[in-house]
PDB file of C-alpha atoms in Angstrom:
ATOM      1  CA  MET A 461       0.000   0.000   0.000  1.00  0.00           C
ATOM      2  CA  THR A 462       1.384   3.378  -0.940  1.00  0.00           C
ATOM      3  CA  PRO A 463       1.729   6.195   1.593  1.00  0.00           C
ATOM      4  CA  GLU A 464      -0.813   8.156  -0.463  1.00  0.00           C
ATOM      5  CA  THR A 465      -3.372   5.367  -0.155  1.00  0.00           C
ATOM      6  CA  ALA A 466      -2.822   5.160   3.593  1.00  0.00           C
ATOM      7  CA  LYS A 467      -3.250   8.925   3.964  1.00  0.00           C
ATOM      8  CA  LEU A 468      -6.425   8.929   1.866  1.00  0.00           C
ATOM      9  CA  VAL A 469      -8.015   6.270   4.083  1.00  0.00           C
ATOM     10  CA  GLN A 470      -6.842   7.988   7.268  1.00  0.00           C
ATOM     11  CA  HIS A 471      -8.124  11.402   6.233  1.00  0.00           C
ATOM     12  CA  SER A 472     -11.472  10.062   5.076  1.00  0.00           C
ATOM     13  CA  PHE A 473     -11.933   8.182   8.366  1.00  0.00           C
ATOM     14  CA  GLN A 474     -11.022  11.307  10.336  1.00  0.00           C
ATOM     15  CA  ARG A 475     -13.543  13.337   8.312  1.00  0.00           C
ATOM     16  CA  LEU A 476     -16.327  10.940   9.226  1.00  0.00           C
ATOM     17  CA  ILE A 477     -15.358  10.982  12.899  1.00  0.00           C
ATOM     18  CA  ALA A 478     -15.032  14.794  12.941  1.00  0.00           C
ATOM     19  CA  ALA A 479     -18.423  15.205  11.269  1.00  0.00           C
ATOM     20  CA  ARG A 480     -19.882  12.979  13.993  1.00  0.00           C
ATOM     21  CA  ARG A 481     -21.337  10.882  11.211  1.00  0.00           C
ATOM     22  CA  LEU A 482     -19.430   7.902  12.467  1.00  0.00           C
ATOM     23  CA  THR A 483     -19.499   6.731  16.050  1.00  0.00           C
ATOM     24  CA  GLY A 484     -17.864   3.476  16.979  1.00  0.00           C
ATOM     25  CA  GLU A 485     -20.836   1.657  18.409  1.00  0.00           C
ATOM     26  CA  ASP A 486     -23.271   2.786  15.709  1.00  0.00           C
ATOM     27  CA  PHE A 487     -20.835   1.998  12.926  1.00  0.00           C
ATOM     28  CA  ILE A 488     -20.112  -1.516  14.167  1.00  0.00           C
ATOM     29  CA  VAL A 489     -23.798  -2.247  14.803  1.00  0.00           C
ATOM     30  CA  ARG A 490     -24.585  -1.113  11.247  1.00  0.00           C
ATOM     31  CA  LEU A 491     -21.789  -3.241   9.841  1.00  0.00           C
ATOM     32  CA  LEU A 492     -22.835  -6.307  11.771  1.00  0.00           C
ATOM     33  CA  ASP A 493     -26.462  -5.823  10.733  1.00  0.00           C
ATOM     34  CA  ALA A 494     -25.274  -5.819   7.119  1.00  0.00           C
ATOM     35  CA  ALA A 495     -23.076  -8.889   7.635  1.00  0.00           C
ATOM     36  CA  PRO A 496     -25.230 -11.303   9.654  1.00  0.00           C
ATOM     37  CA  ARG A 497     -22.900 -14.274   9.198  1.00  0.00           C
ATOM     38  CA  ALA A 498     -20.012 -12.259  10.631  1.00  0.00           C
ATOM     39  CA  ALA A 499     -22.287 -10.942  13.382  1.00  0.00           C
ATOM     40  CA  SER A 500     -23.194 -14.467  14.417  1.00  0.00           C
ATOM     41  CA  HIS A 501     -19.654 -14.833  15.773  1.00  0.00           C
ATOM     42  CA  ILE A 502     -20.119 -11.975  18.196  1.00  0.00           C
ATOM     43  CA  PRO A 503     -22.407 -12.887  21.082  1.00  0.00           C
ATOM     44  CA  ALA A 504     -25.652 -10.957  21.383  1.00  0.00           C
ATOM     45  CA  GLY A 505     -25.283  -7.966  23.633  1.00  0.00           C
ATOM     46  CA  ALA A 506     -21.488  -8.157  23.423  1.00  0.00           C
ATOM     47  CA  ALA A 507     -20.895  -4.421  23.543  1.00  0.00           C
ATOM     48  CA  ASP A 508     -17.313  -5.063  24.672  1.00  0.00           C
ATOM     49  CA  GLU A 509     -16.619  -7.089  21.534  1.00  0.00           C
ATOM     50  CA  ARG A 510     -18.114  -4.383  19.330  1.00  0.00           C
ATOM     51  CA  ARG A 511     -15.967  -1.761  21.086  1.00  0.00           C
ATOM     52  CA  ARG A 512     -12.916  -3.978  20.590  1.00  0.00           C
ATOM     53  CA  LEU A 513     -13.728  -4.336  16.897  1.00  0.00           C
ATOM     54  CA  MET A 514     -14.037  -0.553  16.499  1.00  0.00           C
ATOM     55  CA  ALA A 515     -10.789  -0.080  18.428  1.00  0.00           C
ATOM     56  CA  VAL A 516      -9.019  -2.485  16.056  1.00  0.00           C
ATOM     57  CA  LEU A 517     -10.446  -0.619  13.067  1.00  0.00           C
ATOM     58  CA  ALA A 518      -9.476   2.812  14.433  1.00  0.00           C
ATOM     59  CA  PHE A 519      -5.985   1.681  15.508  1.00  0.00           C
ATOM     60  CA  THR A 520      -5.397   0.013  12.173  1.00  0.00           C
ATOM     61  CA  ILE A 521      -6.441   3.034  10.157  1.00  0.00           C
ATOM     62  CA  GLU A 522      -4.344   5.329  12.329  1.00  0.00           C
ATOM     63  CA  ALA A 523      -1.284   3.103  11.819  1.00  0.00           C
ATOM     64  CA  LEU A 524      -1.752   2.401   8.098  1.00  0.00           C
ATOM     65  CA  ASP A 525       1.263   4.495   7.223  1.00  0.00           C
ATOM     66  CA  ASP A 526       3.471   2.221   9.364  1.00  0.00           C
ATOM     67  CA  PHE A 527       2.035  -1.177   8.552  1.00  0.00           C
ATOM     68  CA  GLU A 528       4.985  -3.156   9.929  1.00  0.00           C
ATOM     69  CA  VAL A 529       4.483  -1.659  13.381  1.00  0.00           C
ATOM     70  CA  MET A 530       0.879  -2.808  13.512  1.00  0.00           C
ATOM     71  CA  ARG A 531       1.427  -6.264  12.005  1.00  0.00           C
ATOM     72  CA  PRO A 532       1.843  -7.978  15.432  1.00  0.00           C
ATOM     73  CA  ALA A 533      -1.350  -6.356  16.757  1.00  0.00           C
ATOM     74  CA  LEU A 534      -3.247  -7.465  13.658  1.00  0.00           C
ATOM     75  CA  ARG A 535      -2.041 -11.018  14.146  1.00  0.00           C
ATOM     76  CA  VAL A 536      -3.293 -10.926  17.760  1.00  0.00           C
ATOM     77  CA  ALA A 537      -6.661  -9.612  16.560  1.00  0.00           C
ATOM     78  CA  GLY A 538      -6.696 -12.283  13.854  1.00  0.00           C
ATOM     79  CA  ALA A 539      -6.139 -15.001  16.451  1.00  0.00           C
ATOM     80  CA  ARG A 540      -8.971 -13.601  18.564  1.00  0.00           C
ATOM     81  CA  TYR A 541     -11.389 -13.580  15.640  1.00  0.00           C
ATOM     82  CA  ARG A 542     -10.223 -17.026  14.543  1.00  0.00           C
ATOM     83  CA  ASP A 543     -11.108 -18.264  18.042  1.00  0.00           C
ATOM     84  CA  LEU A 544     -14.562 -16.727  17.584  1.00  0.00           C
ATOM     85  CA  GLY A 545     -14.965 -18.766  14.399  1.00  0.00           C
ATOM     86  CA  VAL A 546     -14.427 -15.918  11.935  1.00  0.00           C
ATOM     87  CA  GLY A 547     -13.089 -17.185   8.627  1.00  0.00           C
ATOM     88  CA  PRO A 548     -12.625 -16.025   5.030  1.00  0.00           C
ATOM     89  CA  VAL A 549     -16.364 -15.887   4.331  1.00  0.00           C
ATOM     90  CA  GLU A 550     -16.978 -13.582   7.290  1.00  0.00           C
ATOM     91  CA  TYR A 551     -14.031 -11.353   6.364  1.00  0.00           C
ATOM     92  CA  ALA A 552     -15.462 -11.014   2.850  1.00  0.00           C
ATOM     93  CA  GLN A 553     -18.953 -10.285   4.180  1.00  0.00           C
ATOM     94  CA  PHE A 554     -17.650  -7.738   6.633  1.00  0.00           C
ATOM     95  CA  GLY A 555     -15.563  -6.087   3.904  1.00  0.00           C
ATOM     96  CA  ALA A 556     -18.573  -5.785   1.618  1.00  0.00           C
ATOM     97  CA  ALA A 557     -20.630  -4.364   4.481  1.00  0.00           C
ATOM     98  CA  LEU A 558     -17.830  -1.919   5.297  1.00  0.00           C
ATOM     99  CA  MET A 559     -17.783  -0.643   1.718  1.00  0.00           C
ATOM    100  CA  ARG A 560     -21.588  -0.269   1.615  1.00  0.00           C
ATOM    101  CA  THR A 561     -21.585   1.528   4.968  1.00  0.00           C
ATOM    102  CA  LEU A 562     -18.795   3.893   3.933  1.00  0.00           C
ATOM    103  CA  GLU A 563     -20.530   4.582   0.623  1.00  0.00           C
ATOM    104  CA  ALA A 564     -23.725   5.481   2.478  1.00  0.00           C
ATOM    105  CA  GLU A 565     -21.847   7.685   4.947  1.00  0.00           C
ATOM    106  CA  PHE A 566     -19.871   9.556   2.278  1.00  0.00           C
ATOM    107  CA  GLY A 567     -22.690   9.898  -0.211  1.00  0.00           C
ATOM    108  CA  ARG A 568     -21.524  11.871  -3.252  1.00  0.00           C
ATOM    109  CA  ALA A 569     -18.027  12.195  -1.787  1.00  0.00           C
ATOM    110  CA  TRP A 570     -17.561   8.408  -2.174  1.00  0.00           C
ATOM    111  CA  THR A 571     -15.344   8.290  -5.259  1.00  0.00           C
ATOM    112  CA  LEU A 572     -13.767   5.386  -7.131  1.00  0.00           C
ATOM    113  CA  GLU A 573     -10.413   6.517  -5.732  1.00  0.00           C
ATOM    114  CA  LEU A 574     -11.710   6.423  -2.163  1.00  0.00           C
ATOM    115  CA  ARG A 575     -13.322   3.016  -2.691  1.00  0.00           C
ATOM    116  CA  ALA A 576     -10.096   1.631  -4.172  1.00  0.00           C
ATOM    117  CA  ALA A 577      -8.052   3.002  -1.269  1.00  0.00           C
ATOM    118  CA  TRP A 578     -10.371   1.514   1.358  1.00  0.00           C
ATOM    119  CA  SER A 579     -10.486  -1.805  -0.518  1.00  0.00           C
ATOM    120  CA  GLU A 580      -6.700  -1.953  -0.658  1.00  0.00           C
ATOM    121  CA  ALA A 581      -6.386  -1.098   3.030  1.00  0.00           C
ATOM    122  CA  TYR A 582      -9.023  -3.657   4.045  1.00  0.00           C
ATOM    123  CA  SER A 583      -7.322  -6.322   1.962  1.00  0.00           C
ATOM    124  CA  ALA A 584      -3.928  -5.620   3.549  1.00  0.00           C
ATOM    125  CA  ILE A 585      -5.414  -5.655   7.045  1.00  0.00           C
ATOM    126  CA  THR A 586      -7.455  -8.813   6.664  1.00  0.00           C
ATOM    127  CA  SER A 587      -4.791 -10.769   4.836  1.00  0.00           C
ATOM    128  CA  THR A 588      -2.452 -10.059   7.752  1.00  0.00           C
ATOM    129  CA  MET A 589      -5.121 -11.085  10.258  1.00  0.00           C
ATOM    130  CA  GLN A 590      -5.871 -14.268   8.341  1.00  0.00           C
ATOM    131  CA  THR A 591      -2.228 -15.393   8.308  1.00  0.00           C
ATOM    132  CA  VAL A 592      -2.879 -16.563  11.862  1.00  0.00           C
ATOM    133  CA  GLN A 593      -5.449 -19.022  10.489  1.00  0.00           C
ATOM    134  CA  GLU A 594      -3.078 -20.155   7.750  1.00  0.00           C
ATOM    135  CA  ASP A 595      -0.249 -20.602  10.260  1.00  0.00           C
ATOM    136  CA  ALA A 596      -2.554 -22.735  12.462  1.00  0.00           C
ATOM    137  CA  LEU A 597      -3.491 -24.939   9.504  1.00  0.00           C
ATOM    138  CA  THR A 598       0.149 -25.340   8.509  1.00  0.00           C
ATOM    139  CA  ALA A 599       1.155 -26.283  12.062  1.00  0.00           C
ATOM    140  CA  ALA A 600      -1.632 -28.884  12.372  1.00  0.00           C
TER     141      ALA A 600
END
């Protein structure tokens, strides 16, 4: 991921937060409503898990410009979600829901460039998280 892509994602996320159009709990609830299979791995009423998920998203976006620094934290998060039963299908569902949610939040400001940047960032993040699952399969 280029530094420009990382900055584009970071700035767009900050704009949503600053405009108060994006609050952690609401955003995650909306995402999980749009991705029911992914949501099924988070226990009902698990506000702590939703807060953790938003914290991972916010931390990851903030650290996009130094991906190597966040790689260990992403692997820890990947192990946690693996233990909850989250697999490739859920990552794909969540990614699609993320894109739909961001598109709705940005409205006309949601450009092809912004979508491509978010897609690239999500792919980099989730592929790192999923290496934990691959490593577990290899070790078995």
